[in-house]
Amino acid sequence: MGRYALRRLLQAIPVLVGTTFFIFVIVYALPGDPIQALGGDRRMDPVIARALRDKFGLDDPLLVQYWHYLTGIFSGNFGTTFRGVEVSSIFAGKFQVTLQLALTALVMEAIIGVGLGLWSALRRGRWQDQFVLAVTLLLVSIPPLVMGFVLQLWLGVKFKLGTGIELVPVAGIGAGEKSYLLPGFVLATTSIAYLTRLTRTSLMETLRSDFIRTAVAKGMPRRRVLGRHALRNSLIPLVTYLGADLGALMGGAVITETIFNLPGIGLQLFQSVYLRENTVVVGIVTVLVLIYVVANLVVDLLYAVLDPRIRYE
Amino acid sequence: MRVSMSAKIVAGAALLALAVSACGGGSSTTSSGASGGAAANPIKVYIGEPQNDLIPGNTGESSGAEVIKGLYVGLVSYDQNAKPQLNLAESVTPDDTATNWTIKLKPGYTWSDGTPVTAQNFVDAWNYTALGSNAQQLNYYLSVVKGYDDMNPAPDTSGATPAPKATELSGLKVVDDTTFTVELTHPFSGFETELGYSAFFPLPKAAFGADKKISADYAKNPVTNGPFKLAKPYARGTDQAIEVVRNDTFKGGKAKADAIEYKIYTDMNTAYNDLLAGNLDVMDVLPDAQIPTAKATFGDRYIEQASSGVGWLGFNIQTGGDYAQNPELRKAISMSIDRKTITDTVFSGARTPADDNLSPLIPGYRQGACGEACTYDPAKAKALWDANGGGKVKEVTLSYNADGGHKNWIEAAANNIRTALGITVTPKPYEKFALILDDLGKKKVQGAFRMAWLMDYPSPEDYLRPIFGTGGSSNYVQYSNKQLDDLLNKADSASSADEGIKLYQQADDLALKDLAYVPIYFYKVNAAYSQNVKNVVLDPYEALDVMSIERA
């Protein structure tokens, strides 16, 4: 299993090089002059534009720029944004915000999604089941943007104005962990709904299988049947979903981060694509790819834990 | 074996939870508020993220400028009527030609590190900003000082920049600790007015390293000379707030607030919610969607006043379509736009119809200067259009950048023109303004495009020269009128401010006759504040007056 993990990690290297180059080319090919974009409605003074272009080597051919970037990375220099902020300091400050947001969302997803799914599956066809299905339908159909603003206004503003108690902060990360509860929930809503339905279907299918009938027939207590046999066998698709979702949550947090004013990576990524800041975009994407690779590896390794029949050569 | 498996899953979940709380611990130490230095209860003011470090000569956008305003003072500041008042300067005296200026400083002002503010501080700062290779945003404003051209050689044909011939402005001379002289490249009576802009603020000796550059460490924690100073270094890009505390050694008066926290938001609607909830005290700009209800919500804590902003439609008069090159057709298009309805309904009153190229805030603004051309009259517009060969025009395009909330009013204007002139009008969105500029350079913009301007300093010159002067920095329409250029030069060297304004107005009249840019609307400042503060005053730059605000 160790060798398997090592091989998977080594496979990530060509993936990373390929991705960085691919992203670099895409950002390079975006229309518009990135330096002029800094000036907004005003034309950049040609002298200043010149100085900035030279500083960032923007007139070099694409491959030369990419080479400069790669060699910079190996000497520990991730470059700076066009506004002069070091990319490494962005990594340090912002990744942790997004990671915390994504993990909060992931935990909520796992607890609420799997919990609701279980409840629903075990009460199949009854009103509880119908209720859960209706709720998930509602969650899927409200866009996170709307959900974010509405919950922010109700729980953040109106509740505080009405009761004088701050249930959750309106925005920012000033209140520590509490700051992430509402944004985390908003980010997780769609996934909660999917995960609920996935859990429900998966568990219902397992409950119909022969080995469950056998376990019930031999008089095993219900708790053990459910916990040991049914749930564990239904977990594989759920774990797959959660693993893939971590990457999606980290990359897709732009809207949530904007609404709740969280200084995270999603917003930075958006701004950098907009400003064509190659070094920042590639840097962020590289780390996202790494997280994706590792998360997928963990998921693959978990398969063996969940189902001993799966072996890695 | 099986037991250990489920234990593993539990352990995994616990690990996740641990990771979450570990992150929480990390971030709360970097977050604002909890950390020491600032007073317990600062006044909280909305800003966006500053584009650059808090160096005056490199701050050209409003968020950074808002903070700069509290941290630094210049030679001149402006009163509520946008008239210049001496601040650090004891006197600013031109010679007869308005080319050579002598500036004397008031004694006793100091930097936050205790050293006195000297004439050399101004000369150092201006030299730094003026040197092209330092890439300071406000570099251009130093071009009035003699010696600027030598420090900013134009790129040669291959695109490479030759080394500058000088690293200091030859027009600046330090006479003594509190006196220096400035020689300008041409007579310019409005120079004193310009001095209140942050391009002309001083920098202390401590700002410059051995290489005469500003280091990144200094930029995080600058030494300043204003009524406030930084409570702790500001790490741009990661910090969510800039905290300043009152500088009690500031000689120019004592600010009423003892601390201000500038909270950085990425979304104005979020900030507005924080303002409603009482987590934010002042917003000097409101989201467009909230303006209709803000007045009722905030009552007498809602502020509405004139802004220096003007919005135009510009026509590419050299390389655009036939209609863009014909002043009468441009006038017909202008007359078919219903400015009143657009400002009232599309902007819910957050703009007013424009009737001049100058904002109502600027000394020299004349109500109705644009006259007939800016008055909605579809019948007359149609007659003018047909009489000048408009019948041959197949399509009129209106280009706009879709990232700035311009879609609605451009489409409303397109509708107006379509109805009035009976032609096809196509709104053409661009991803951002820079792409419109690209296409203008490639002569690919046929029709009109939107453009706006916010003043740098309150003078008609700051509107007319950059926008309508030949080769001006925002003259994207390639408008060139020798008569107008001559009038601007004459106005610059006028012996009195009033006489200068008369000449600027004559130049403005020419621009309004040629209509290369058609004024559409004036911006307004919409602000609101919480119950926790009072005496909230916005200066002509739309920034909070840090001296007068206090806790209620």
mmCIF file of N, CA and C in Angstrom, chain A residues 134-203:
data_model
loop_
_atom_site.group_PDB
_atom_site.id
_atom_site.type_symbol
_atom_site.label_atom_id
_atom_site.label_comp_id
_atom_site.label_asym_id
_atom_site.label_seq_id
_atom_site.Cartn_x
_atom_site.Cartn_y
_atom_site.Cartn_z
ATOM 1 N N ALA A 134 -38.241 16.712 -0.033
ATOM 2 C CA ALA A 134 -38.688 18.065 -0.365
ATOM 3 C C ALA A 134 -37.630 19.094 0.030
ATOM 4 N N VAL A 135 -37.072 18.909 1.233
ATOM 5 C CA VAL A 135 -36.049 19.860 1.701
ATOM 6 C C VAL A 135 -34.838 19.871 0.764
ATOM 7 N N THR A 136 -34.385 18.671 0.367
ATOM 8 C CA THR A 136 -33.212 18.639 -0.514
ATOM 9 C C THR A 136 -33.527 19.294 -1.853
ATOM 10 N N LEU A 137 -34.732 19.102 -2.322
ATOM 11 C CA LEU A 137 -35.121 19.726 -3.582
ATOM 12 C C LEU A 137 -35.031 21.250 -3.455
ATOM 13 N N LEU A 138 -35.502 21.741 -2.315
ATOM 14 C CA LEU A 138 -35.471 23.179 -2.051
ATOM 15 C C LEU A 138 -34.015 23.673 -2.013
ATOM 16 N N LEU A 139 -33.161 22.920 -1.310
ATOM 17 C CA LEU A 139 -31.751 23.321 -1.178
ATOM 18 C C LEU A 139 -31.071 23.390 -2.539
ATOM 19 N N VAL A 140 -31.372 22.412 -3.400
ATOM 20 C CA VAL A 140 -30.729 22.388 -4.703
ATOM 21 C C VAL A 140 -31.206 23.550 -5.556
ATOM 22 N N SER A 141 -32.482 23.907 -5.381
ATOM 23 C CA SER A 141 -33.012 24.905 -6.315
ATOM 24 C C SER A 141 -32.725 26.342 -5.919
ATOM 25 N N ILE A 142 -32.271 26.593 -4.680
ATOM 26 C CA ILE A 142 -31.919 27.969 -4.326
ATOM 27 C C ILE A 142 -30.434 28.178 -4.635
ATOM 28 N N PRO A 143 -30.095 29.117 -5.498
ATOM 29 C CA PRO A 143 -28.680 29.348 -5.798
ATOM 30 C C PRO A 143 -27.942 29.843 -4.548
ATOM 31 N N PRO A 144 -26.689 29.434 -4.361
ATOM 32 C CA PRO A 144 -25.925 29.841 -3.178
ATOM 33 C C PRO A 144 -25.887 31.356 -3.004
ATOM 34 N N LEU A 145 -25.909 32.069 -4.136
ATOM 35 C CA LEU A 145 -25.865 33.534 -4.079
ATOM 36 C C LEU A 145 -27.056 34.074 -3.300
ATOM 37 N N VAL A 146 -28.245 33.575 -3.649
ATOM 38 C CA VAL A 146 -29.472 34.021 -2.991
ATOM 39 C C VAL A 146 -29.465 33.568 -1.536
ATOM 40 N N MET A 147 -29.145 32.294 -1.349
ATOM 41 C CA MET A 147 -29.092 31.730 -0.008
ATOM 42 C C MET A 147 -28.170 32.566 0.888
ATOM 43 N N GLY A 148 -26.996 32.917 0.343
ATOM 44 C CA GLY A 148 -26.018 33.677 1.113
ATOM 45 C C GLY A 148 -26.577 35.012 1.571
ATOM 46 N N PHE A 149 -27.132 35.764 0.642
ATOM 47 C CA PHE A 149 -27.619 37.100 0.989
ATOM 48 C C PHE A 149 -28.807 37.032 1.940
ATOM 49 N N VAL A 150 -29.702 36.084 1.676
ATOM 50 C CA VAL A 150 -30.903 35.996 2.511
ATOM 51 C C VAL A 150 -30.549 35.599 3.944
ATOM 52 N N LEU A 151 -29.707 34.561 4.078
ATOM 53 C CA LEU A 151 -29.340 34.116 5.420
ATOM 54 C C LEU A 151 -28.531 35.195 6.146
ATOM 55 N N GLN A 152 -27.680 35.896 5.379
ATOM 56 C CA GLN A 152 -26.892 36.963 5.985
ATOM 57 C C GLN A 152 -27.803 38.052 6.534
ATOM 58 N N LEU A 153 -28.820 38.394 5.752
ATOM 59 C CA LEU A 153 -29.734 39.453 6.173
ATOM 60 C C LEU A 153 -30.585 38.997 7.355
ATOM 61 N N TRP A 154 -31.099 37.774 7.302
ATOM 62 C CA TRP A 154 -31.974 37.290 8.373
ATOM 63 C C TRP A 154 -31.208 36.994 9.656
ATOM 64 N N LEU A 155 -30.202 36.120 9.527
ATOM 65 C CA LEU A 155 -29.510 35.665 10.738
ATOM 66 C C LEU A 155 -28.478 36.681 11.212
ATOM 67 N N GLY A 156 -27.840 37.365 10.251
ATOM 68 C CA GLY A 156 -26.781 38.295 10.634
ATOM 69 C C GLY A 156 -27.332 39.648 11.067
ATOM 70 N N VAL A 157 -28.191 40.231 10.224
ATOM 71 C CA VAL A 157 -28.644 41.602 10.484
ATOM 72 C C VAL A 157 -29.945 41.625 11.287
ATOM 73 N N LYS A 158 -31.009 41.025 10.743
ATOM 74 C CA LYS A 158 -32.332 41.154 11.362
ATOM 75 C C LYS A 158 -32.372 40.542 12.756
ATOM 76 N N PHE A 159 -31.736 39.382 12.902
ATOM 77 C CA PHE A 159 -31.761 38.722 14.206
ATOM 78 C C PHE A 159 -31.076 39.597 15.248
ATOM 79 N N LYS A 160 -29.953 40.183 14.843
ATOM 80 C CA LYS A 160 -29.219 41.017 15.791
ATOM 81 C C LYS A 160 -29.999 42.278 16.132
ATOM 82 N N LEU A 161 -30.607 42.887 15.118
ATOM 83 C CA LEU A 161 -31.369 44.107 15.357
ATOM 84 C C LEU A 161 -32.598 43.803 16.208
ATOM 85 N N GLY A 162 -33.192 42.616 15.985
ATOM 86 C CA GLY A 162 -34.405 42.260 16.701
ATOM 87 C C GLY A 162 -34.148 41.862 18.153
ATOM 88 N N THR A 163 -33.085 41.089 18.378
ATOM 89 C CA THR A 163 -32.877 40.527 19.710
ATOM 90 C C THR A 163 -31.695 41.129 20.437
ATOM 91 N N GLY A 164 -30.815 41.789 19.678
ATOM 92 C CA GLY A 164 -29.614 42.329 20.305
ATOM 93 C C GLY A 164 -28.531 41.284 20.503
ATOM 94 N N ILE A 165 -28.797 40.050 20.090
ATOM 95 C CA ILE A 165 -27.793 38.989 20.244
ATOM 96 C C ILE A 165 -27.153 38.709 18.895
ATOM 97 N N GLU A 166 -25.832 38.629 18.869
ATOM 98 C CA GLU A 166 -25.177 38.311 17.605
ATOM 99 C C GLU A 166 -25.091 36.795 17.455
ATOM 100 N N LEU A 167 -26.008 36.264 16.649
ATOM 101 C CA LEU A 167 -26.051 34.822 16.416
ATOM 102 C C LEU A 167 -24.831 34.393 15.614
ATOM 103 N N VAL A 168 -24.690 35.005 14.441
ATOM 104 C CA VAL A 168 -23.497 34.806 13.607
ATOM 105 C C VAL A 168 -23.082 36.180 13.103
ATOM 106 N N PRO A 169 -21.766 36.398 12.925
ATOM 107 C CA PRO A 169 -21.346 37.693 12.402
ATOM 108 C C PRO A 169 -21.836 37.890 10.964
ATOM 109 N N VAL A 170 -22.077 39.141 10.577
ATOM 110 C CA VAL A 170 -22.539 39.426 9.227
ATOM 111 C C VAL A 170 -21.457 39.065 8.211
ATOM 112 N N ALA A 171 -20.253 39.466 8.504
ATOM 113 C CA ALA A 171 -19.181 39.257 7.540
ATOM 114 C C ALA A 171 -17.839 39.285 8.242
ATOM 115 N N GLY A 172 -16.807 38.868 7.513
ATOM 116 C CA GLY A 172 -15.454 38.930 8.043
ATOM 117 C C GLY A 172 -15.095 37.703 8.855
ATOM 118 N N ILE A 173 -13.809 37.640 9.279
ATOM 119 C CA ILE A 173 -13.368 36.491 10.050
ATOM 120 C C ILE A 173 -12.998 36.908 11.463
ATOM 121 N N GLY A 174 -13.467 38.091 11.861
ATOM 122 C CA GLY A 174 -13.083 38.635 13.158
ATOM 123 C C GLY A 174 -13.549 37.800 14.334
ATOM 124 N N ALA A 175 -14.630 37.037 14.172
ATOM 125 C CA ALA A 175 -15.190 36.298 15.303
ATOM 126 C C ALA A 175 -14.659 34.865 15.392
ATOM 127 N N GLY A 176 -13.533 34.572 14.724
ATOM 128 C CA GLY A 176 -12.952 33.236 14.820
ATOM 129 C C GLY A 176 -13.797 32.184 14.140
ATOM 130 N N GLU A 177 -13.889 31.005 14.785
ATOM 131 C CA GLU A 177 -14.580 29.869 14.147
ATOM 132 C C GLU A 177 -16.038 30.177 13.809
ATOM 133 N N LYS A 178 -16.662 30.970 14.663
ATOM 134 C CA LYS A 178 -18.069 31.312 14.478
ATOM 135 C C LYS A 178 -18.295 31.968 13.109
ATOM 136 N N SER A 179 -17.262 32.688 12.642
ATOM 137 C CA SER A 179 -17.389 33.395 11.366
ATOM 138 C C SER A 179 -17.634 32.441 10.208
ATOM 139 N N TYR A 180 -17.204 31.196 10.380
ATOM 140 C CA TYR A 180 -17.256 30.288 9.239
ATOM 141 C C TYR A 180 -18.543 29.471 9.177
ATOM 142 N N LEU A 181 -19.337 29.538 10.263
ATOM 143 C CA LEU A 181 -20.525 28.677 10.321
ATOM 144 C C LEU A 181 -21.490 28.962 9.176
ATOM 145 N N LEU A 182 -21.899 30.235 9.071
ATOM 146 C CA LEU A 182 -22.900 30.569 8.062
ATOM 147 C C LEU A 182 -22.349 30.413 6.636
ATOM 148 N N PRO A 183 -21.167 31.007 6.347
ATOM 149 C CA PRO A 183 -20.618 30.813 4.992
ATOM 150 C C PRO A 183 -20.404 29.346 4.668
ATOM 151 N N GLY A 184 -19.957 28.578 5.665
ATOM 152 C CA GLY A 184 -19.733 27.155 5.449
ATOM 153 C C GLY A 184 -21.025 26.463 5.071
ATOM 154 N N PHE A 185 -22.092 26.818 5.776
ATOM 155 C CA PHE A 185 -23.385 26.204 5.481
ATOM 156 C C PHE A 185 -23.852 26.572 4.076
ATOM 157 N N VAL A 186 -23.715 27.860 3.733
ATOM 158 C CA VAL A 186 -24.144 28.314 2.408
ATOM 159 C C VAL A 186 -23.360 27.578 1.319
ATOM 160 N N LEU A 187 -22.046 27.460 1.562
ATOM 161 C CA LEU A 187 -21.208 26.775 0.582
ATOM 162 C C LEU A 187 -21.615 25.308 0.455
ATOM 163 N N ALA A 188 -22.084 24.728 1.552
ATOM 164 C CA ALA A 188 -22.351 23.292 1.569
ATOM 165 C C ALA A 188 -23.754 22.920 1.093
ATOM 166 N N THR A 189 -24.647 23.908 0.975
ATOM 167 C CA THR A 189 -26.060 23.555 0.761
ATOM 168 C C THR A 189 -26.291 22.581 -0.396
ATOM 169 N N THR A 190 -25.761 22.910 -1.552
ATOM 170 C CA THR A 190 -26.010 22.049 -2.702
ATOM 171 C C THR A 190 -25.488 20.644 -2.441
ATOM 172 N N SER A 191 -24.272 20.578 -1.888
ATOM 173 C CA SER A 191 -23.677 19.266 -1.633
ATOM 174 C C SER A 191 -24.451 18.494 -0.579
ATOM 175 N N ILE A 192 -24.985 19.220 0.411
ATOM 176 C CA ILE A 192 -25.789 18.552 1.438
ATOM 177 C C ILE A 192 -26.947 17.818 0.763
ATOM 178 N N ALA A 193 -27.594 18.519 -0.153
ATOM 179 C CA ALA A 193 -28.738 17.919 -0.831
ATOM 180 C C ALA A 193 -28.315 16.687 -1.626
ATOM 181 N N TYR A 194 -27.223 16.814 -2.382
ATOM 182 C CA TYR A 194 -26.771 15.670 -3.176
ATOM 183 C C TYR A 194 -26.403 14.498 -2.283
ATOM 184 N N LEU A 195 -25.661 14.827 -1.223
ATOM 185 C CA LEU A 195 -25.168 13.777 -0.346
ATOM 186 C C LEU A 195 -26.327 13.065 0.355
ATOM 187 N N THR A 196 -27.340 13.822 0.736
ATOM 188 C CA THR A 196 -28.519 13.224 1.363
ATOM 189 C C THR A 196 -29.138 12.187 0.426
ATOM 190 N N ARG A 197 -29.321 12.607 -0.811
ATOM 191 C CA ARG A 197 -29.978 11.702 -1.769
ATOM 192 C C ARG A 197 -29.085 10.511 -2.088
ATOM 193 N N LEU A 198 -27.777 10.784 -2.167
ATOM 194 C CA LEU A 198 -26.831 9.706 -2.459
ATOM 195 C C LEU A 198 -26.849 8.679 -1.326
ATOM 196 N N THR A 199 -26.796 9.173 -0.091
ATOM 197 C CA THR A 199 -26.818 8.290 1.069
ATOM 198 C C THR A 199 -28.101 7.470 1.080
ATOM 199 N N ARG A 200 -29.207 8.145 0.842
ATOM 200 C CA ARG A 200 -30.498 7.487 0.878
ATOM 201 C C ARG A 200 -30.549 6.336 -0.138
ATOM 202 N N THR A 201 -30.207 6.659 -1.381
ATOM 203 C CA THR A 201 -30.271 5.631 -2.425
ATOM 204 C C THR A 201 -29.315 4.493 -2.135
ATOM 205 N N SER A 202 -28.078 4.870 -1.779
ATOM 206 C CA SER A 202 -27.042 3.872 -1.569
ATOM 207 C C SER A 202 -27.418 2.926 -0.437
ATOM 208 N N LEU A 203 -27.931 3.501 0.648
ATOM 209 C CA LEU A 203 -28.282 2.691 1.807
ATOM 210 C C LEU A 203 -29.484 1.800 1.498
#
